[in-house]
Coordinates of C-alpha atoms and ligand atoms in Angstrom, one line a residue:
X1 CA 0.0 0.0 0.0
X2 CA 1.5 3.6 -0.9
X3 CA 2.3 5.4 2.1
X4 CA 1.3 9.6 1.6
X5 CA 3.4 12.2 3.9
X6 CA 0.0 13.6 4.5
X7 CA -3.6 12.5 4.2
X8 CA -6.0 15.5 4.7
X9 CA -9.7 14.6 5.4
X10 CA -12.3 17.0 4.5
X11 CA -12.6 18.6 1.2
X12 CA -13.8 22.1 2.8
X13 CA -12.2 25.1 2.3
X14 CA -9.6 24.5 5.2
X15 CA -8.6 21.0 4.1
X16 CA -8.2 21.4 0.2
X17 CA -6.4 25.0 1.4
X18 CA -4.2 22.5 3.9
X19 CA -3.7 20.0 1.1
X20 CA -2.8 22.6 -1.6
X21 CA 0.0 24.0 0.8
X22 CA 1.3 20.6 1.5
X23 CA 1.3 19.7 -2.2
X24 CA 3.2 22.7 -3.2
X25 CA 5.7 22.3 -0.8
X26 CA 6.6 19.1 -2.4
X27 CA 4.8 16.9 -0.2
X28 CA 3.4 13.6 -1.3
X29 CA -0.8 14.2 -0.3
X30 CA -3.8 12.5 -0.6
X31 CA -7.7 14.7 -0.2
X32 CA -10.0 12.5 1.3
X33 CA -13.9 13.6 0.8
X34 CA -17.2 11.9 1.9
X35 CA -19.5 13.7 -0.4
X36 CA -18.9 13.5 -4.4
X37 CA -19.3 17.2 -4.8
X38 CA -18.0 20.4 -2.8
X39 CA -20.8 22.1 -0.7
X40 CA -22.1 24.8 -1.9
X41 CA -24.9 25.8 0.6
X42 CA -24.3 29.9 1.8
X43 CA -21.7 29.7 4.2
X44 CA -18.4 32.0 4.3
X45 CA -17.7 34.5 2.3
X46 CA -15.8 37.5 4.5
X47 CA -11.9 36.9 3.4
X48 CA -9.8 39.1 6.0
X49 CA -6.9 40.3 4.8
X50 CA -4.0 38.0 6.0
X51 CA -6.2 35.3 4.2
X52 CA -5.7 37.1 1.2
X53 CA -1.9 37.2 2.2
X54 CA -2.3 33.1 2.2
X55 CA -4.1 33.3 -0.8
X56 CA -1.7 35.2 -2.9
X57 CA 1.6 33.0 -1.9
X58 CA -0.5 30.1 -2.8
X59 CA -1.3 31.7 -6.4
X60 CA -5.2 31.9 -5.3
X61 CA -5.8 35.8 -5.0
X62 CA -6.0 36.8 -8.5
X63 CA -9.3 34.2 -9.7
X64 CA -10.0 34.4 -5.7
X65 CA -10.8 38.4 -5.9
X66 CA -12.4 38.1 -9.5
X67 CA -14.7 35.6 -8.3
X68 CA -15.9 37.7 -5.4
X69 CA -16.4 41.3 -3.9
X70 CA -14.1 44.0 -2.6
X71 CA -15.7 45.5 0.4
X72 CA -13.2 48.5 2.0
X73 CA -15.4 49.3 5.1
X74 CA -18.6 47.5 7.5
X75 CA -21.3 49.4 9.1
X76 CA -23.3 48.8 12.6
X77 CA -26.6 50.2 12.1
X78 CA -30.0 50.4 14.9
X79 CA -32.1 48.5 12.9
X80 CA -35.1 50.2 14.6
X81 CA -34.5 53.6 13.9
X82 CA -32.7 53.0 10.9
X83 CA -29.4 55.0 11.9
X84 CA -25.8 54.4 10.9
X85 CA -23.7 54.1 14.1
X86 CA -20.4 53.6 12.8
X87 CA -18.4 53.1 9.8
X88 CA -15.2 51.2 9.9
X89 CA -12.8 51.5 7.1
X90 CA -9.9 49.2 6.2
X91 CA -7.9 51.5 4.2
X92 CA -6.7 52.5 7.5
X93 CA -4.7 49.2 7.7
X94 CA -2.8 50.1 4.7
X95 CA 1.0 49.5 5.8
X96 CA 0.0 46.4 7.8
X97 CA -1.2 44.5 4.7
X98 CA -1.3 43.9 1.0
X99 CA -4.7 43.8 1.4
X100 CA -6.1 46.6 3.4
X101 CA -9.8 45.4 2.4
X102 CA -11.5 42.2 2.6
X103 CA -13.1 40.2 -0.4
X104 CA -16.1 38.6 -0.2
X105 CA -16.1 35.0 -2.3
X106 CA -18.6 32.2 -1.4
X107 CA -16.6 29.7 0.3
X108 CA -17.1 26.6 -2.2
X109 CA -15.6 28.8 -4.9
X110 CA -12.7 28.6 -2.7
X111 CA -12.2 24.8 -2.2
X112 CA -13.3 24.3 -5.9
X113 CA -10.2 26.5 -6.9
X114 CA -8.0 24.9 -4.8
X115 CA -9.3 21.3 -5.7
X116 CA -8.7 22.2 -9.5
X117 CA -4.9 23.1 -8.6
X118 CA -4.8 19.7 -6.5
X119 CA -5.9 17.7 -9.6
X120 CA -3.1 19.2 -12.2
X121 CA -0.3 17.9 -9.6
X122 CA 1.6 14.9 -9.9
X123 CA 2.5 14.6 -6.1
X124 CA -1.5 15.2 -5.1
X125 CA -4.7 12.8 -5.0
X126 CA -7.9 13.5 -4.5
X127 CA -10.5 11.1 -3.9
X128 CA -14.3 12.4 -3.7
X129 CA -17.3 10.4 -2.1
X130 CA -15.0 8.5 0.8
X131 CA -15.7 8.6 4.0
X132 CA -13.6 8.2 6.5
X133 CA -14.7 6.1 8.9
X134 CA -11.9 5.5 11.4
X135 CA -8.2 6.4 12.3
X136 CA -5.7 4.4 13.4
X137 CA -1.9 5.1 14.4
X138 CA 1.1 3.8 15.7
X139 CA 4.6 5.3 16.3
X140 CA 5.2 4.6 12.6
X141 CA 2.3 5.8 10.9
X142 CA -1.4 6.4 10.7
X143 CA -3.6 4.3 8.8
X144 CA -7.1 6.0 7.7
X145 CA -10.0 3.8 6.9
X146 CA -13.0 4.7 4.8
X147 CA -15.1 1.4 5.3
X148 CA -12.8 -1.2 4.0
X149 CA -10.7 0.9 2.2
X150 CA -7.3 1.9 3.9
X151 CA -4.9 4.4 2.9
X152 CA -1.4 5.3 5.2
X153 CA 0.3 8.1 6.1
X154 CA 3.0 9.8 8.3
X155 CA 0.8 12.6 9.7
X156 CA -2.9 13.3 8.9
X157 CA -5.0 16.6 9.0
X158 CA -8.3 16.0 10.0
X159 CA -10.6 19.4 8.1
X160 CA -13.9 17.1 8.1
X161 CA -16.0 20.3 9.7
X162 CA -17.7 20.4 13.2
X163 CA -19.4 17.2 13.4
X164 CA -15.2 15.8 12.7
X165 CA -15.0 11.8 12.6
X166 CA -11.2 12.4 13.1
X167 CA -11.8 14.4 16.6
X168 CA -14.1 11.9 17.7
X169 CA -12.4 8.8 16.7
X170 CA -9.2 10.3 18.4
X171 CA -11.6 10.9 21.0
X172 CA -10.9 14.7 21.9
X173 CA -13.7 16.6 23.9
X174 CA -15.2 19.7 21.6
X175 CA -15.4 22.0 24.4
X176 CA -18.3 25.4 24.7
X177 CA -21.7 25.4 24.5
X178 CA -25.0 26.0 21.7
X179 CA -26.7 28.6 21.5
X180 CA -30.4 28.5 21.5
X181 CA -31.1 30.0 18.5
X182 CA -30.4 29.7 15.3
X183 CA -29.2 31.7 12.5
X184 CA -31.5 32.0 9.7
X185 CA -29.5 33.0 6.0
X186 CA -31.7 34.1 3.7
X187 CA -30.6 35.0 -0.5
X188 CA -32.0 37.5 -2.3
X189 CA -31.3 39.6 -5.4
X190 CA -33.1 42.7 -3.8
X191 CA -30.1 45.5 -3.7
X192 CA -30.1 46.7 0.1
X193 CA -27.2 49.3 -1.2
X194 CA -29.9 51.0 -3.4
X195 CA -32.7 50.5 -0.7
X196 CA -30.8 51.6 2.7
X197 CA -27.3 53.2 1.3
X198 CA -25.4 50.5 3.6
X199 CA -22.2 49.3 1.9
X200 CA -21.3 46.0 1.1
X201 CA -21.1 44.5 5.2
X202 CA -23.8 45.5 7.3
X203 CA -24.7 44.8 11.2
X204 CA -27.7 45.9 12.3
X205 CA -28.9 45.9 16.0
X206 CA -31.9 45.0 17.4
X207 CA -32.8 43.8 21.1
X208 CA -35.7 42.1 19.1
X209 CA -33.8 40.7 15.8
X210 CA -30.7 41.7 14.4
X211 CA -29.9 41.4 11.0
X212 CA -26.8 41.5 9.1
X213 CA -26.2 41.8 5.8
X214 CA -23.7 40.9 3.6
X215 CA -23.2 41.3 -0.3
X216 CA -21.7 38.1 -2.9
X217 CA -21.2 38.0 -6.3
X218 CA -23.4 34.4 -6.8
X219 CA -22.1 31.8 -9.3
X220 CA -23.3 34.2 -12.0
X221 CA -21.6 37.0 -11.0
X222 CA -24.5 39.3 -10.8
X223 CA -24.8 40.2 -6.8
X224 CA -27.2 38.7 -4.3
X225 CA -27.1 39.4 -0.8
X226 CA -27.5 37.3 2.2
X227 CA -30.0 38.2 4.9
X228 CA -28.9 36.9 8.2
X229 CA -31.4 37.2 10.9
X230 CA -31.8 35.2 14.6
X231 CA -34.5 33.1 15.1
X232 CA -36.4 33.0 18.5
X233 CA -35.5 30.7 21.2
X234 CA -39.5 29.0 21.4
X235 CA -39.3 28.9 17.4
X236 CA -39.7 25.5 15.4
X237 CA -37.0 25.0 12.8
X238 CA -40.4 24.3 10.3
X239 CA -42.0 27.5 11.5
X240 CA -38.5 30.1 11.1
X241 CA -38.2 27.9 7.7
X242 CA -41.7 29.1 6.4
X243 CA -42.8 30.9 3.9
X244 CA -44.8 33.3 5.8
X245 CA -42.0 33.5 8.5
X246 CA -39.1 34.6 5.9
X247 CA -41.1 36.9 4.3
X248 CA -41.9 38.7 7.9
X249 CA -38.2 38.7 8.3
X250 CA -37.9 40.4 5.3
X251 CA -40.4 43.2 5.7
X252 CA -38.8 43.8 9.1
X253 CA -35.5 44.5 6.8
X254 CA -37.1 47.0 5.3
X255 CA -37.8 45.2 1.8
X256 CA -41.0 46.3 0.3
X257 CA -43.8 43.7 -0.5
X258 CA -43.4 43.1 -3.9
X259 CA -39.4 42.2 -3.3
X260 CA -40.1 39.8 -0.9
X261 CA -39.1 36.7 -3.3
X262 CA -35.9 34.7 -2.1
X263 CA -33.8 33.1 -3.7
X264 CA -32.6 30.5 -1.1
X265 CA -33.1 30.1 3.0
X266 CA -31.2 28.1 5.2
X267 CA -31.2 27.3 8.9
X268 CA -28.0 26.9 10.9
X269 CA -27.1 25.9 14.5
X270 CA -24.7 27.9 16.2
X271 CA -22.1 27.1 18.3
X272 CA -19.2 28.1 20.2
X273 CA -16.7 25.2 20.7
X274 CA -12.8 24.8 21.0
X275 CA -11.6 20.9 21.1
X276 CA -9.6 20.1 24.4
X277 CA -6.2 19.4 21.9
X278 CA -5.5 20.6 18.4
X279 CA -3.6 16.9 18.4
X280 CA -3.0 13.4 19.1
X281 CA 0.4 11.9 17.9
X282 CA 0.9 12.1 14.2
X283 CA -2.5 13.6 14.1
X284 CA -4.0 16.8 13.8
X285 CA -7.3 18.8 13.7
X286 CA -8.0 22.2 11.8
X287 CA -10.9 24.2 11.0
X288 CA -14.3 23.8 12.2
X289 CA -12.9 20.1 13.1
X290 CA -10.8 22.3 15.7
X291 CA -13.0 25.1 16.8
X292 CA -16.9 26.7 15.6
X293 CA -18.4 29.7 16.6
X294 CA -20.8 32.4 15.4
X295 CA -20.6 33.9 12.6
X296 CA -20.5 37.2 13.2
X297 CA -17.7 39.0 12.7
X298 CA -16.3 36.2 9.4
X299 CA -13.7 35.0 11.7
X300 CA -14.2 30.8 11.8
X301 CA -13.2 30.0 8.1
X302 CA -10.2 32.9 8.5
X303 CA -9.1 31.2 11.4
X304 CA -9.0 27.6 10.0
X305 CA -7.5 28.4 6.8
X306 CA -4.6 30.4 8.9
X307 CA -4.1 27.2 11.1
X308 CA -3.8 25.2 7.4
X309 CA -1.0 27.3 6.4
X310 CA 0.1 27.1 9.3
X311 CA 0.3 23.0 9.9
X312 CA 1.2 23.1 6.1
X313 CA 4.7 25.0 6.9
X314 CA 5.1 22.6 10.0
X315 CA 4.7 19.5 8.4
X316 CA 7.2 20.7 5.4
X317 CA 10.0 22.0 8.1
X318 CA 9.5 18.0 9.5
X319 CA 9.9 16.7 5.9
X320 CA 12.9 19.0 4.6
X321 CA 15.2 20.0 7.5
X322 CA 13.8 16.8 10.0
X323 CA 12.6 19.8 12.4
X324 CA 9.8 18.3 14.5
X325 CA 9.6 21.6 16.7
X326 CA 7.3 23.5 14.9
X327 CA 5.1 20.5 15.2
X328 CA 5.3 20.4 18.5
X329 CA 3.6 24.3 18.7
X330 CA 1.2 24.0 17.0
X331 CA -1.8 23.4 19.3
X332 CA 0.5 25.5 21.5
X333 CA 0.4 28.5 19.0
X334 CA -2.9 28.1 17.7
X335 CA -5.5 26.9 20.5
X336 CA -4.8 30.2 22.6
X337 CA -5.2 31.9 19.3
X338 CA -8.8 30.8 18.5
X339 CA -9.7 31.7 22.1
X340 CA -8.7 35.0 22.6
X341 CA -9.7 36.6 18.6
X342 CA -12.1 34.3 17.5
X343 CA -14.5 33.4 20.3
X344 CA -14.0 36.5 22.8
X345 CA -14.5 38.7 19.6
X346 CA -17.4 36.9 18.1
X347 CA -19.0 36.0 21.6
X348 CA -19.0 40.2 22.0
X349 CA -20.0 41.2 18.6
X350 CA -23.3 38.8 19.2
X351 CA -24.1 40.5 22.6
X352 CA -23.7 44.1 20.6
X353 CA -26.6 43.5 18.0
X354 CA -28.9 41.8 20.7
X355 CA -28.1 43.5 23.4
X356 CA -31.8 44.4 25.3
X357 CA -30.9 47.0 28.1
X358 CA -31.4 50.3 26.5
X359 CA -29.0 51.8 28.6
X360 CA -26.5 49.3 27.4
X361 CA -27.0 49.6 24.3
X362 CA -26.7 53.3 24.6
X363 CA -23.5 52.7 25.4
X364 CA -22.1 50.0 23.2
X365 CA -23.3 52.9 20.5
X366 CA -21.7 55.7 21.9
X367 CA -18.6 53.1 22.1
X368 CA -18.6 52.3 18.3
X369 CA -18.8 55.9 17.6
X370 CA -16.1 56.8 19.6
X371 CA -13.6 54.1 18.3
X372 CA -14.5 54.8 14.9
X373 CA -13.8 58.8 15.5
X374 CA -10.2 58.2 16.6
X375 CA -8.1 57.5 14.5
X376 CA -5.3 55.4 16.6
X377 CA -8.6 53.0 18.3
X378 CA -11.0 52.6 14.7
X379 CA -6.9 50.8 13.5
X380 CA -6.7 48.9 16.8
X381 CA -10.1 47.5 16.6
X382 CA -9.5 47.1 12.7
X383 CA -6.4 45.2 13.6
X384 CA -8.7 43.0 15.7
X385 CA -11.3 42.4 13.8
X386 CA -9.1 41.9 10.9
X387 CA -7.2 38.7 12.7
X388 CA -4.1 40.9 12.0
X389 CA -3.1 41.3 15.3
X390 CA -1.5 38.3 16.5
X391 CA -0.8 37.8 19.9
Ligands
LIG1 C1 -24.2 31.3 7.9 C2 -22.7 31.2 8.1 C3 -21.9 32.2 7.6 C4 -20.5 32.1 7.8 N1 -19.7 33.2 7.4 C5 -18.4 33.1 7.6 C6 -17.6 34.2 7.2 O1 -18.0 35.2 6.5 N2 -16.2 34.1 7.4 C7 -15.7 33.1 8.1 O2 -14.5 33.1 8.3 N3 -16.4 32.0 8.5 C8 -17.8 32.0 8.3 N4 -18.5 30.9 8.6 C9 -17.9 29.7 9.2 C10 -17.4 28.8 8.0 O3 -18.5 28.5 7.2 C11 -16.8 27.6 8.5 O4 -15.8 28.0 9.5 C12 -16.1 26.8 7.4 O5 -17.1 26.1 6.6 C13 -15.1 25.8 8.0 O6 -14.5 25.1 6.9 P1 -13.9 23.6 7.1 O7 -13.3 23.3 5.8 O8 -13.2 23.5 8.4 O9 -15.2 22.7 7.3 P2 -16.4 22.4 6.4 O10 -16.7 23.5 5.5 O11 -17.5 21.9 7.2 O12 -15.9 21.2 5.5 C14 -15.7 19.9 6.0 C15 -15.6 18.9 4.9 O13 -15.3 17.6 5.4 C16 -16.2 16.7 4.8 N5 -16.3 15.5 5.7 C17 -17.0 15.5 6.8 N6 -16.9 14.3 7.4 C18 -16.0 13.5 6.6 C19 -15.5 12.2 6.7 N7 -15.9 11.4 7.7 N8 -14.7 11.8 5.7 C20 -14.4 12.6 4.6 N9 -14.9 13.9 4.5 C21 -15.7 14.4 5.5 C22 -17.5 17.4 4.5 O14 -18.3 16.8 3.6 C23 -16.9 18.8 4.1 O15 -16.7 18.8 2.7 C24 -19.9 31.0 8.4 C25 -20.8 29.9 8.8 C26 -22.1 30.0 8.6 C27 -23.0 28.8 9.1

């Protein structure tokens, strides 16, 4: 049986990002993926920019930003009222990186680009509609089994997503809570730009239902947007899904009656988890395999495709110089990480849009305003929110 360097599992946008690294650092890598086709139901699409930085070195960002949207700034709005808050623009970040602005593609375009490179490389594989089913490792090697198929490896990268066969069969605890609503995405090819004079990134308080919306080009390339709205606790899943329910939600967007027709709806539970260990011997976890959380704020994809490049580097310096080190920091390095940008920040920018006190909420405006008015705290919070800042 052909032993790979690397088998990756999970054909996601973290895993063929993970495998595409590998691959072009000369390693020998094999993509394993349970479904025949990538997913293309409305996930991510907010690319910050050291994403973009990834992007670029893997020869990505040119298609990557032609397939998608530029968006320089994001808005908070009150919802209720209708006011802008705050706007926050990333041309302030210019000197910090390339890419002072972040591009919105869906997130299958992403994995189908990189999937495409995978299968014009002589030292990559990729097989679609395997699932993997167990792991198994020794000091030598790890063997992966997708029923009674088995494949071997020196290290693997489990990217299988949040319900990860890899981090349960190595059986690592995926620590946090759920929260008890769920996020409701709703397409559209009404223009909200025209309608409200948002931009292209929008989050819109209110203690009753926030919304946030969010611009993409669409497989066609002419524009939709995403309506992204909580559902109450005591709702059904059938009732938020209905047709009478979306349209409500819609109206309370401010979209007139006769532009209530969707395009596409979608129901989501929402999470925010952080497994016990990033590892287990010659193993490791990535992505939403890793870590999930809300998705306010585009942070969870960013995060995972930063850990990819990340693992990718490591695993290379083990191949090439025999430097296991790197290996060794890598749950050190990025566990603490995850924690402190990706779940404090998106835990806070949930509690901003629903926040109920009016006092409070009072406040958390007069905040927003504030930072955005000074120059030296609208580039801290930028650098935040951006993932640039690192430690
Ligand atoms: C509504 C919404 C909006 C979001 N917006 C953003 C955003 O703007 N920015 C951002 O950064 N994040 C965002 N996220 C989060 C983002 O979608 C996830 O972080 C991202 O999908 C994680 O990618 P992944 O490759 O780790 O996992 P996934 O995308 O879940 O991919 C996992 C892959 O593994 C495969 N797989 C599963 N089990 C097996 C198995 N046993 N064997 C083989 N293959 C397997 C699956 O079929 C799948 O292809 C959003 C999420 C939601 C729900």
């Amino acid at each position: 049986m052909q032993r790979r360097n690397v088998i990756v599992v999970g054909a996601g946008p973290v895993g063929t990002v993970a495998a595409l690294a590998c691959a072009r650092a000369g390693l020998d890598v094999l993509l394993l993926e349970k479904e025949s086709r990538i997913d293309d139901s409305p996930r991510a699409s907010t690319t910050q920019p050291p994403t973009l930085e990834i992007l670029a070195q893997l020869g990505l960002i040119d298609e990557y930003i032609r397939l998608g949207l530029v968006a320089r700034t994001f808005e908070f709005w009150d919802r209720p009222t209708l006011e802008r808050i705050a706007v926050f623009d990333f041309e302030r970040l210019r000197g910090e990186t390339d890419f002072p602005f972040v591009v919105q593609t869906e997130q299958h375009k992403l994995a189908n680009m990189a999937l495409e490179r995978l299968r014009g490389m002589a030292n990559a594989q990729v097989l679609l509609g395997t699932p993997v089913t167990q792991i198994d490792q020794d000091e030598e090697q790890v063997t992966v089994s997708a029923g009674a198929e088995h494949f071997l490896a020196d290290y693997v990268i489990g990217a299988d997503g949040g319900r990860s066969t890899v981090r349960k069969a190595l059986d690592i605890e995926f620590e946090g809570y759920t929260w008890p609503e769920r996020f409701l995405v709703v397409t559209t090819r009404f223009d909200f730009k025209a309608a409200l004079g948002c931009c292209l990134r929008n989050y819109m308080a209110d203690p009753q239902e926030w919304t946030n919306l969010f611009k993409v080009a669409g497989d066609d390339l002419k524009g939709r947007w995403r309506a992204v709205f909580n559902t109450r606790e005591d709702e059904t899943d059938e009732e938020a899904l209905s047709d009478a329910a979306v349209r409500a939600r819609l109206s309370r967007a401010y979209v007139p009656e006769a532009s209530r027709d969707y395009l596409h709806v979608n129901l989501y539970a929402v999470h925010q988890r952080v497994a016990k260990s990033f590892r287990k011997e010659r193993v490791f976890l990535c992505g939403d395999a890793a870590h999930v959380n809300n998705p306010i704020g585009g942070l969870g994809l960013n995060s995972g495709i930063h850990e990819a490049w990340d693992l990718a580097a490591c695993l290379n310096r083990v191949f090439t110089d025999e430097d296991g080190s790197m290996l060794d920091s890598y749950e050190a390095r990025r566990r603490p990480l995850n924690i402190k940008y990706v779940q404090e920040q998106t835990i806070a920018n949930k509690k901003r849009l629903e926040e109920r006190d009016p006092e409070q909420r009072a406040r958390r405006f007069a905040d927003l305003r504030e930072i955005a008015d000074d120059p030296r705290r609208h580039k801290e919070f930028l650098m935040r929110a951006a993932l640039l800042e690192r430690s």
